[in-house]
mmCIF file of C-alpha atoms and ligand atoms in Angstrom:
data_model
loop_
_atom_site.group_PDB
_atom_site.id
_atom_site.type_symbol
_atom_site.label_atom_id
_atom_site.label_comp_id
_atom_site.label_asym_id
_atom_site.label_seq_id
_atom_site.Cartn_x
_atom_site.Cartn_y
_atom_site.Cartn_z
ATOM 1 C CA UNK W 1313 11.683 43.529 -18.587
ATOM 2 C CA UNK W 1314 11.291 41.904 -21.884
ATOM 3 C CA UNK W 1315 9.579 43.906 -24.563
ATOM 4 C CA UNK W 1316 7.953 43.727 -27.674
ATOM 5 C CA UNK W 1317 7.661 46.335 -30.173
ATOM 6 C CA UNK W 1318 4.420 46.135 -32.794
ATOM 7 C CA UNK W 1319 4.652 48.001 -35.994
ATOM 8 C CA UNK W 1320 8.793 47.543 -35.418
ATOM 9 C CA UNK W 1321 9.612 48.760 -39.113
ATOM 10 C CA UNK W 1322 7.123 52.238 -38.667
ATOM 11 C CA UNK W 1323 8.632 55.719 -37.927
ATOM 12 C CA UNK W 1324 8.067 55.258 -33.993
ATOM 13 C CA UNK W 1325 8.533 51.189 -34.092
ATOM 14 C CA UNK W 1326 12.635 52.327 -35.174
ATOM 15 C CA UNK W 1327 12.690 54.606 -32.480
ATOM 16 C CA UNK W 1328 11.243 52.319 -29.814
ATOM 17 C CA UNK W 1329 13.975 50.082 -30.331
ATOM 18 C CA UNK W 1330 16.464 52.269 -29.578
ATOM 19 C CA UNK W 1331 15.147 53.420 -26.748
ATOM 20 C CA UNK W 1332 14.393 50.462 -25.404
ATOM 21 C CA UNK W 1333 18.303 49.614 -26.192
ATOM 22 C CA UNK W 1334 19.466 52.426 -24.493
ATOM 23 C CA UNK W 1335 17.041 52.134 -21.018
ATOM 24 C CA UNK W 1336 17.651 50.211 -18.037
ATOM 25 C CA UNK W 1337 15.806 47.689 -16.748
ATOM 26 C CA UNK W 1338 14.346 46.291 -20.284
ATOM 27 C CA UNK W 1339 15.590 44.069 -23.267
ATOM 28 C CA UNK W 1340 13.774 44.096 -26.609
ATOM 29 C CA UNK W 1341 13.201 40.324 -27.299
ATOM 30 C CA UNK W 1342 11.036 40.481 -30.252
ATOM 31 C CA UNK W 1343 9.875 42.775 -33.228
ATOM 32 C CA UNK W 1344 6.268 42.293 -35.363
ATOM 33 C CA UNK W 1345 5.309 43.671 -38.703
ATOM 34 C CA UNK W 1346 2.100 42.348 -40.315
ATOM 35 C CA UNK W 1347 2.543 39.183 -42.558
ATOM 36 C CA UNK W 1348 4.096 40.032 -45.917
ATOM 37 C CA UNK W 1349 6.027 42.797 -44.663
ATOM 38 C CA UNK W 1350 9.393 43.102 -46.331
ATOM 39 C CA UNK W 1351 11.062 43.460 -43.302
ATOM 40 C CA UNK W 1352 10.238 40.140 -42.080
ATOM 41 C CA UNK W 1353 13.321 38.353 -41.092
ATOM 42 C CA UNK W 1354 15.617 41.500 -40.710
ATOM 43 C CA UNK W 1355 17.622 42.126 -37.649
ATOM 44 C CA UNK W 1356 15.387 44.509 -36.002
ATOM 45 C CA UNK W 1357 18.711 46.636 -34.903
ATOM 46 C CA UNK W 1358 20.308 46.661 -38.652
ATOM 47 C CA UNK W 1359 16.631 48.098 -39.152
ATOM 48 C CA UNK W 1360 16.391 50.622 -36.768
ATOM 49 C CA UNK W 1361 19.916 51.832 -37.270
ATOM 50 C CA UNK W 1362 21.562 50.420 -34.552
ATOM 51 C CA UNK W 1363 23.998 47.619 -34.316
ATOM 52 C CA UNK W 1364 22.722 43.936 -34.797
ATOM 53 C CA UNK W 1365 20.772 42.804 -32.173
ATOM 54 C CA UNK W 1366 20.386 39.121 -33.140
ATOM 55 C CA UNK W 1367 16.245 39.876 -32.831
ATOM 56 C CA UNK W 1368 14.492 39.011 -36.420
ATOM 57 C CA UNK W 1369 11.506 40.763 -37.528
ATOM 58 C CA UNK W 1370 8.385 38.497 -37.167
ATOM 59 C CA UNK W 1371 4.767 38.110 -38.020
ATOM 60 C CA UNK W 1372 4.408 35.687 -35.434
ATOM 61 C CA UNK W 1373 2.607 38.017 -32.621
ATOM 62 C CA UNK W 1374 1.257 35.114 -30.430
ATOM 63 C CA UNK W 1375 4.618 33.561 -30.236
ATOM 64 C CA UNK W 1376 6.320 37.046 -29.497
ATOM 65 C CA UNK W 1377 3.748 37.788 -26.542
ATOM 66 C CA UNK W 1378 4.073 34.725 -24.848
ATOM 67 C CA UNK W 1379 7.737 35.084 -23.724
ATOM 68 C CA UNK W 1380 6.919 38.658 -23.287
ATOM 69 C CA UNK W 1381 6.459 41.059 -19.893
ATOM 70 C CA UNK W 1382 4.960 43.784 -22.409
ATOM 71 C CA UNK W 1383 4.277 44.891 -25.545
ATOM 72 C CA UNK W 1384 5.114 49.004 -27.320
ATOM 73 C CA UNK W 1385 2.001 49.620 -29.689
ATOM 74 C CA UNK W 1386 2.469 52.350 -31.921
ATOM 75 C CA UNK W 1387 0.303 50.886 -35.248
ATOM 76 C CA UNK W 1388 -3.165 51.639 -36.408
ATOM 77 C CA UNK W 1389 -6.222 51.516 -34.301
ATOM 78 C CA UNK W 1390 -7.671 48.077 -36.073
ATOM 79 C CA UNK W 1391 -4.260 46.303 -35.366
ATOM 80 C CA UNK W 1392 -3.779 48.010 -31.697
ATOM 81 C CA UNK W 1393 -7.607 46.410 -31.052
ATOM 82 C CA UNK W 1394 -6.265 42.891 -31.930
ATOM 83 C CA UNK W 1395 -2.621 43.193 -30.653
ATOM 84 C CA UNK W 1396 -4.627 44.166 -27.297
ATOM 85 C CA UNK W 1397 -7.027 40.674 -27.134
ATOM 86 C CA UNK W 1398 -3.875 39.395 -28.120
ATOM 87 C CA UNK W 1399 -2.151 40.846 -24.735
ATOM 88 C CA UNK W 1400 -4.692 40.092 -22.864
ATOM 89 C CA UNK W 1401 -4.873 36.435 -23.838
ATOM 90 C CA UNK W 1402 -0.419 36.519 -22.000
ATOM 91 C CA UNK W 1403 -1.576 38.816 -19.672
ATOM 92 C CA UNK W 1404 1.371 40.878 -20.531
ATOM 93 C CA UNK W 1405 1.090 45.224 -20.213
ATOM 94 C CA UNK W 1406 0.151 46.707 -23.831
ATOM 95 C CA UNK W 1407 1.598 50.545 -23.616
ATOM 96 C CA UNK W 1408 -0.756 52.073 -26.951
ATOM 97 C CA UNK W 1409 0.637 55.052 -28.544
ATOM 98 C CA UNK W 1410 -1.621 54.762 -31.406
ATOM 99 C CA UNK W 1411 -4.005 57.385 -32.448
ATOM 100 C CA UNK W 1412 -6.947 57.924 -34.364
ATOM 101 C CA UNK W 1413 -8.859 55.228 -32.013
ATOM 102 C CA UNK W 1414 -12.889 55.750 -32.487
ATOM 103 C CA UNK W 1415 -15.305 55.002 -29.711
ATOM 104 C CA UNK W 1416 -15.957 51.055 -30.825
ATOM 105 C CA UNK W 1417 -11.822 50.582 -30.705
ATOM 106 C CA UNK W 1418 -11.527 52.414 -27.252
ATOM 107 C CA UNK W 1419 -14.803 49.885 -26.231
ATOM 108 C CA UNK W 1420 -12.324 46.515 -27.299
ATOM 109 C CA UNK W 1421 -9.494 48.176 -24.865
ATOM 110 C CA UNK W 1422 -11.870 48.809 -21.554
ATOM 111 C CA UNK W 1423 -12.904 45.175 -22.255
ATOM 112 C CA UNK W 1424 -9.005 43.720 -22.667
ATOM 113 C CA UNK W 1425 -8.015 46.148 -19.491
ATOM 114 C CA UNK W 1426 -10.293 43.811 -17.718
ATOM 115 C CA UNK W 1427 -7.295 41.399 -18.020
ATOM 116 C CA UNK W 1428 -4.324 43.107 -18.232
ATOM 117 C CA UNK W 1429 -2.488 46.470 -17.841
ATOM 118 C CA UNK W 1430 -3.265 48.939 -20.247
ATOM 119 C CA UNK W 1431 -1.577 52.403 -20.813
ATOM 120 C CA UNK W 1432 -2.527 54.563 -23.449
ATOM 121 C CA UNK W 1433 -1.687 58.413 -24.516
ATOM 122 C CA UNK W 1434 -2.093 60.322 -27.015
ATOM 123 C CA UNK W 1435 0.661 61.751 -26.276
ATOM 124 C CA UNK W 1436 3.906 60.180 -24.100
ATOM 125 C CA UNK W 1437 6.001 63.493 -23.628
ATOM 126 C CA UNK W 1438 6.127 64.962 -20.183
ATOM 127 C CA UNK W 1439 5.924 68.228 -21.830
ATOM 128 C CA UNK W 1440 2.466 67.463 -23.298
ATOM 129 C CA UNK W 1441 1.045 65.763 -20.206
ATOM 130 C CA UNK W 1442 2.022 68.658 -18.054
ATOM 131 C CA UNK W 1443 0.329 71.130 -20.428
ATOM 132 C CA UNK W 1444 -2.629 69.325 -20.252
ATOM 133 C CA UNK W 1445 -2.878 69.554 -16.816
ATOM 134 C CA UNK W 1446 -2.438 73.185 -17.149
ATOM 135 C CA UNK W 1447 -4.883 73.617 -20.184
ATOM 136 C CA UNK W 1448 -7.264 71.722 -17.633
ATOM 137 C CA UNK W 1449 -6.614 74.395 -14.749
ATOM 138 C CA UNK W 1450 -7.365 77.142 -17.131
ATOM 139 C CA UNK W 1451 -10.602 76.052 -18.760
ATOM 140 C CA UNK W 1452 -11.588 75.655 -14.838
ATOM 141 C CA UNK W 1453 -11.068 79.119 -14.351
ATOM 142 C CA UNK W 1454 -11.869 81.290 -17.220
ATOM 143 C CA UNK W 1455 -15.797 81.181 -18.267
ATOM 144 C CA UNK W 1456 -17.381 80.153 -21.044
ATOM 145 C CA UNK W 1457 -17.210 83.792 -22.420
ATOM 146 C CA UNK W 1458 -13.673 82.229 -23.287
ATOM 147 C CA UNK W 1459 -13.262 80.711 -26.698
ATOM 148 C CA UNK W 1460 -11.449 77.292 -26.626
ATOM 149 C CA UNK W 1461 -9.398 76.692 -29.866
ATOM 150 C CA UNK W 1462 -6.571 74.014 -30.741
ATOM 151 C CA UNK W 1463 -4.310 73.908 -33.677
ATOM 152 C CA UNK W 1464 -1.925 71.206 -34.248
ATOM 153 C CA UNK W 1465 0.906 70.956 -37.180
ATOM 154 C CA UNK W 1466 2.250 66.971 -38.043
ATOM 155 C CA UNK W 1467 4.625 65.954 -40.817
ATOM 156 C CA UNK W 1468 2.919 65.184 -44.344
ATOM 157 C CA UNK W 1469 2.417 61.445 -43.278
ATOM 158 C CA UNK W 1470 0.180 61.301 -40.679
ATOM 159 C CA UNK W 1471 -3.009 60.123 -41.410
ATOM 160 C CA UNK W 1472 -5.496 60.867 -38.696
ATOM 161 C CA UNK W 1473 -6.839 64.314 -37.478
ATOM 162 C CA UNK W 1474 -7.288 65.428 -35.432
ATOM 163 C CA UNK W 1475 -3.878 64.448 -33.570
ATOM 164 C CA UNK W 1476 -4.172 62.363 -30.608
ATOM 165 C CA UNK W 1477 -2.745 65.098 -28.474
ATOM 166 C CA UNK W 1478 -5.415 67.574 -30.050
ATOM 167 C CA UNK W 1479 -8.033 65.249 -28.418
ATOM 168 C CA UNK W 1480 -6.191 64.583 -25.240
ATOM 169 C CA UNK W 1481 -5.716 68.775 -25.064
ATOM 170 C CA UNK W 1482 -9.437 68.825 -26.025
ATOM 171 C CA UNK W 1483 -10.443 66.479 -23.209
ATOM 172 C CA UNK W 1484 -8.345 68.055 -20.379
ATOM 173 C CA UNK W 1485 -10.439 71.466 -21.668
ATOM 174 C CA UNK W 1486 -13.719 69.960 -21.687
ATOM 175 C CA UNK W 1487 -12.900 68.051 -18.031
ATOM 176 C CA UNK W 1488 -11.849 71.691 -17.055
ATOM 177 C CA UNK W 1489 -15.164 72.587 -17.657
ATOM 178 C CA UNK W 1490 -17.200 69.831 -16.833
ATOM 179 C CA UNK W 1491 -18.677 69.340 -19.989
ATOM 180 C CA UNK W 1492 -18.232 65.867 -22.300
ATOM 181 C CA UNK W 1493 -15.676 66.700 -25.433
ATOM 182 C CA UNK W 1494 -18.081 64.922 -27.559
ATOM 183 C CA UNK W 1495 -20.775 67.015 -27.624
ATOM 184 C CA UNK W 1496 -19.017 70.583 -27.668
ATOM 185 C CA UNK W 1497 -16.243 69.432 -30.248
ATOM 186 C CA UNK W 1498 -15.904 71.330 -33.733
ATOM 187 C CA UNK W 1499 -13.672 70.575 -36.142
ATOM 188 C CA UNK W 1500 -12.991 71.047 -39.889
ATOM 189 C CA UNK W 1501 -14.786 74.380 -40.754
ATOM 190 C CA UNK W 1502 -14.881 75.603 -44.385
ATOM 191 C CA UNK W 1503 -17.745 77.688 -46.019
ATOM 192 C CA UNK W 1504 -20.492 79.588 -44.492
ATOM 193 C CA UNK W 1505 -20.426 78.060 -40.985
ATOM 194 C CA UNK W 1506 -22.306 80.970 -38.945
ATOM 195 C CA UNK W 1507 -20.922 82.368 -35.889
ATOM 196 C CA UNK W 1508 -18.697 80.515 -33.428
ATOM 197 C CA UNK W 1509 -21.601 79.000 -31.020
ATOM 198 C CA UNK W 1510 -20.197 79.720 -27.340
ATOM 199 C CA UNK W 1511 -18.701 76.456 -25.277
ATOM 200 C CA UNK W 1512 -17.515 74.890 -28.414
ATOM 201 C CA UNK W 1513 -13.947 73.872 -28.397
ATOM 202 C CA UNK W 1514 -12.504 74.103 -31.899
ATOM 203 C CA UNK W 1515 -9.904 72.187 -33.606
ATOM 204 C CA UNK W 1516 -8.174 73.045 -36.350
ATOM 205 C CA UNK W 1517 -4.976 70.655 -38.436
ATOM 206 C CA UNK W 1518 -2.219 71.402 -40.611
ATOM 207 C CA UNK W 1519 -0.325 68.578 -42.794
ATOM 208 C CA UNK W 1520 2.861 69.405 -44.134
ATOM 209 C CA UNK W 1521 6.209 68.392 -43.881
ATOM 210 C CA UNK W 1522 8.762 66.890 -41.633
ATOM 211 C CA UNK W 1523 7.130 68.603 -38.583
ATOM 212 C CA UNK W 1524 7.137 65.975 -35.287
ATOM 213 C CA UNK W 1525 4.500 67.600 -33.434
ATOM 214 C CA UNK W 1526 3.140 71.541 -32.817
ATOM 215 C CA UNK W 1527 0.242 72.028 -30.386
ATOM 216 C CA UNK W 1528 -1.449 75.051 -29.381
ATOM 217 C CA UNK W 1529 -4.254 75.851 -27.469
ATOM 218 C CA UNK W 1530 -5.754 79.245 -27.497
ATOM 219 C CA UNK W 1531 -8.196 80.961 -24.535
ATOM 220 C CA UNK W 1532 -9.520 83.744 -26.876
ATOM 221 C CA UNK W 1533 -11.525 86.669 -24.933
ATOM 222 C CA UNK W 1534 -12.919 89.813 -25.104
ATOM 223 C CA UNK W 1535 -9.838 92.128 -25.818
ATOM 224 C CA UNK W 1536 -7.293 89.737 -24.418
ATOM 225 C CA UNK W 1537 -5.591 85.988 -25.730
ATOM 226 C CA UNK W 1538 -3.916 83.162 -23.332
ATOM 227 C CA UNK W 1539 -1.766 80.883 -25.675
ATOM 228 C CA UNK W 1540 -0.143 77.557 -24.675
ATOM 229 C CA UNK W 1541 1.827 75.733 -26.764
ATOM 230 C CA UNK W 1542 4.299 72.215 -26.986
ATOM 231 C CA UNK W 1543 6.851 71.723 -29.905
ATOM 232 C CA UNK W 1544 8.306 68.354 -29.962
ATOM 233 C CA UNK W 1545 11.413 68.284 -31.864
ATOM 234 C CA UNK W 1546 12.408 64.644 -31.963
ATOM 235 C CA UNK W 1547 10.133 61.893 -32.068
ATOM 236 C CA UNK W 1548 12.363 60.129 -29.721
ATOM 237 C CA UNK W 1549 10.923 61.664 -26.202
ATOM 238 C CA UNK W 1550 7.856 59.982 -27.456
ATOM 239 C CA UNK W 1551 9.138 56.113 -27.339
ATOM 240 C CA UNK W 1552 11.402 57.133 -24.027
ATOM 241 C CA UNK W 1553 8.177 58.277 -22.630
ATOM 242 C CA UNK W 1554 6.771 54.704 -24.026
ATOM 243 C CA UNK W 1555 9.688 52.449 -22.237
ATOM 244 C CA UNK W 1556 9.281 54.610 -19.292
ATOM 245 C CA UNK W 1557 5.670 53.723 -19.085
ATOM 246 C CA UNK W 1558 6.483 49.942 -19.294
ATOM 247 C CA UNK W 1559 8.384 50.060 -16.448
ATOM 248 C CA UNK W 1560 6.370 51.971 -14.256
ATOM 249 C CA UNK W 1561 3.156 49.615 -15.523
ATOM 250 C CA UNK W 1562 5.377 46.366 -14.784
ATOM 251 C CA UNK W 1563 3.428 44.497 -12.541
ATOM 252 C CA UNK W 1564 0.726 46.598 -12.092
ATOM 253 C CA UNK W 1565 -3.122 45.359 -11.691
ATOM 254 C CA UNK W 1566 -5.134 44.778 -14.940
ATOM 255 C CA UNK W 1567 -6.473 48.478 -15.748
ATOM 256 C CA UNK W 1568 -6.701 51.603 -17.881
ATOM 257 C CA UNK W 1569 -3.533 53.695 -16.623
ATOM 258 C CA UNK W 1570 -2.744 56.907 -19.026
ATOM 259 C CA UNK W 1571 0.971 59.057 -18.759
ATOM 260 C CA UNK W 1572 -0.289 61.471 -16.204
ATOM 261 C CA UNK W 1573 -0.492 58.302 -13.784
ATOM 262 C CA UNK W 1574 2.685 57.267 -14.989
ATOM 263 C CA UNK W 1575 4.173 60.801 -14.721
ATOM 264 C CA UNK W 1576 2.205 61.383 -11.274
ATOM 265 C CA UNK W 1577 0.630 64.383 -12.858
ATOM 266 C CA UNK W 1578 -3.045 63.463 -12.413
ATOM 267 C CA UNK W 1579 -3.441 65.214 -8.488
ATOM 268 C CA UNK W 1580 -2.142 69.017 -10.647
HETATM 269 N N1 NDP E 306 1.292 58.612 -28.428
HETATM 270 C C1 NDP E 306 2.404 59.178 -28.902
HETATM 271 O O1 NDP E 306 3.229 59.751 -28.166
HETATM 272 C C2 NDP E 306 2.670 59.080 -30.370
HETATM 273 C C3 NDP E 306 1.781 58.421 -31.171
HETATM 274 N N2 NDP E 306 2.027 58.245 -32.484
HETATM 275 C C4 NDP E 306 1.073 57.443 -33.213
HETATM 276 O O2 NDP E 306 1.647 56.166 -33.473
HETATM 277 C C5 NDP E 306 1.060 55.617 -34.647
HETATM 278 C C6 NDP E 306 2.161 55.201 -35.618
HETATM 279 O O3 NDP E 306 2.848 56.342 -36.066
HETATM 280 P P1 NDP E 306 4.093 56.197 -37.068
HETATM 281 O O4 NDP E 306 5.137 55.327 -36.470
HETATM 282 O O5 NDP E 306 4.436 57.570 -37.475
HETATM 283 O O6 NDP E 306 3.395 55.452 -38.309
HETATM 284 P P2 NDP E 306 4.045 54.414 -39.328
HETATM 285 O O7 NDP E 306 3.032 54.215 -40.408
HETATM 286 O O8 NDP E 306 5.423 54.853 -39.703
HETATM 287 O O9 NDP E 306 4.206 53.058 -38.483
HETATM 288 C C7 NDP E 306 3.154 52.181 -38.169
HETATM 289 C C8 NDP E 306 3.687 50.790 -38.346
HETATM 290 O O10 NDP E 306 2.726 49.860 -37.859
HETATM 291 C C9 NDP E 306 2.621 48.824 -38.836
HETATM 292 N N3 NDP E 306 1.376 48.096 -38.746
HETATM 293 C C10 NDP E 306 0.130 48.514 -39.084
HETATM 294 N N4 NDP E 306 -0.747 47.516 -38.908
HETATM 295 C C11 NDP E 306 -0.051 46.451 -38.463
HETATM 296 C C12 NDP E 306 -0.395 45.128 -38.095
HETATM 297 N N5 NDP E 306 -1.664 44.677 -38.161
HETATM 298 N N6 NDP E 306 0.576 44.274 -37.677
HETATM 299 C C13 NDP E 306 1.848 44.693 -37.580
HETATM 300 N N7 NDP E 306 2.253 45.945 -37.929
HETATM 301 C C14 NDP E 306 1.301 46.822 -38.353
HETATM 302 C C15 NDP E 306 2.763 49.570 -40.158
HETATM 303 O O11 NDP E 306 2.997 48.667 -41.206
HETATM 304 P P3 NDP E 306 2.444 49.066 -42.693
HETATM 305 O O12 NDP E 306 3.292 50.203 -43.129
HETATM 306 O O13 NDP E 306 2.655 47.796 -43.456
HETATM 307 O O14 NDP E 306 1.002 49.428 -42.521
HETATM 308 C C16 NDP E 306 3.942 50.470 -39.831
HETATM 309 O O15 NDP E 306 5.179 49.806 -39.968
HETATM 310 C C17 NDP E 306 0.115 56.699 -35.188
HETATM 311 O O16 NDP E 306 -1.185 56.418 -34.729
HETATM 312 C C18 NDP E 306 0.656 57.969 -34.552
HETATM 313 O O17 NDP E 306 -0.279 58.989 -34.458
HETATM 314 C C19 NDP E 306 3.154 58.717 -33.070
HETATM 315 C C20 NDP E 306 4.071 59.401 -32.331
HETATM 316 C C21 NDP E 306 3.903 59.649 -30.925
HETATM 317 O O1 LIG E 307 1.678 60.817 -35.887
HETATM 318 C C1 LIG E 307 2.559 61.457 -35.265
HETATM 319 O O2 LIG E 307 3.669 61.701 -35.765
HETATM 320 C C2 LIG E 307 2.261 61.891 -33.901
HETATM 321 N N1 LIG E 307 1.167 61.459 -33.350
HETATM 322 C C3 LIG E 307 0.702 61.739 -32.052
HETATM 323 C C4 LIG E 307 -0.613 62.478 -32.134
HETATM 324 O O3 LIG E 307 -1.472 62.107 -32.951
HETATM 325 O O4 LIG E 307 -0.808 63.421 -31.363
HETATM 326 C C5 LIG E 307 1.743 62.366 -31.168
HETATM 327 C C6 LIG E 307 2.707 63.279 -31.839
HETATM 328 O O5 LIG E 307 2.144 64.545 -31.961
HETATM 329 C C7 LIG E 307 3.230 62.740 -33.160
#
């Protein structure tokens, strides 16, 4: 399969390289950064530690996506918008890590899934995905009476909040409950905030650091706490998780598709 990674110079563009170097089944055959970066024209191995892999950074996205069977998007949400009309224009499968999407980016997605393959995650660790699916089975169970709460931890850089796995962990609680994340979602407190209203499902970020990723979500009740938690320790499962969803999305129907389809996790 011949991949493209977007954002090729970021923290998880290096790692997608590799892994896509050191999976089966897939070739990396070219590597974008936006016009002006000062990667352009660097072996996109020599940049992502590896041996040369005769593959120069480009700007030129249309050119890369036409002799393309995919594309690993792990940018900003304004680029991952165009990169996917840009997909969807080849008709090649767009795999979007990015996070911090709002509703208007997530709208631009639905409407290029209409055309192509789309899988996106918050998160791509099987770790993650699987506590989801528990975090879902316990919101099912326990009442309302239970307080919902996540906290996440990210390295100094990240810029959006909360994480992409907070919402995902948020969403498998609120579909656990059958009620819609948007409306019960609290984030951010600070001053005189009143009492904890009951149904919400809090959120709570910390920046600091080299941390990769901490999640936790916490059932608190009368008397008694259920904790689950994920610690990802090397940002690497994430772009494995990213190649492995390209080549279970190869020649699928156009489509939203997210990990726990690609990690068969969505009948748990
Ligand atoms: N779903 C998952 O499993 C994971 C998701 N993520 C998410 O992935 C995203 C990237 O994270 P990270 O790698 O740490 O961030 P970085 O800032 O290190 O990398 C992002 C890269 O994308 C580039 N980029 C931005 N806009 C464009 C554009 N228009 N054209 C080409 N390249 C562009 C940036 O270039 P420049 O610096 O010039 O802006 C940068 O090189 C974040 O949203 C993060 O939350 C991260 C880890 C796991
Ligand atoms: O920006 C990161 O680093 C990460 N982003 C993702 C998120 O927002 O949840 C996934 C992972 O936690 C690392």
């Amino acid at each position: 399969m011949r991949l493209v990674v977007v954002g090729a110079a970021g923290r998880m563009g290096r790692m997608l390289i590799r892994a896509i170097d050191q999976a089966e089944g897939c070739r990396l055959v070219a590597a974008v950064e936006r016009p002006g970066a000062a990667s352009i024209g660097e072996d996109a191995g020599l940049l992502a530690g590896l041996p040369p892999l005769g593959v120069a950074m480009t700007d030129d996205a249309p050119a890369a996506f036409a002799a393309a069977d995919g594309v690993l998007d792990f940018t900003a949400p304004d680029a991952t918008v165009a990169f996917a009309d840009l997909a969807a224009q080849a008709r090649i499968l767009h795999v979007v890590g990015t996070t911090g999407l709002e509703p208007a980016h997530l709208a631009r997605l639905a409407a290029a899934a209409t055309h192509t393959p789309i899988i996106r995650s918050g998160n791509m660790s099987l770790g993650v995905n699987l506590l989801a699916a528990l975090v879902r089975k316990v919101a099912a169970t326990l009442g309302t009476d239970w307080d919902i709460e996540i906290v996440e931890m990210h390295h100094r850089m990240k810029v959006d909040a909360p994480s992409g796995t907070a919402v995902l962990l948020g969403e498998a609680a609120a579909e656990g409950r059958a009620v819609d994340l948007a409306q019960q979602r609290v984030a951010g407190r600070d001053g005189i905030t009143g009492a904890r209203a009951p149904g919400m499902i809090g959120f709570a970020a910390l920046r600091g650091g080299t941390v990769v990723g901490d999640h936790k979500v916490i059932f608190a009740g009368a008397g008694e706490r259920l904790e689950l938690a994920h610690v990802a320790e090397d940002r690497s499962l994430f772009a494995q998780g990213a190649v492995k969803a390209a080549l279970w999305g190869r020649g699928r129907a156009p489509g939203l598709y997210s990990m726990a389809d690609v990690l068969g996790l969505d009948t748990l």
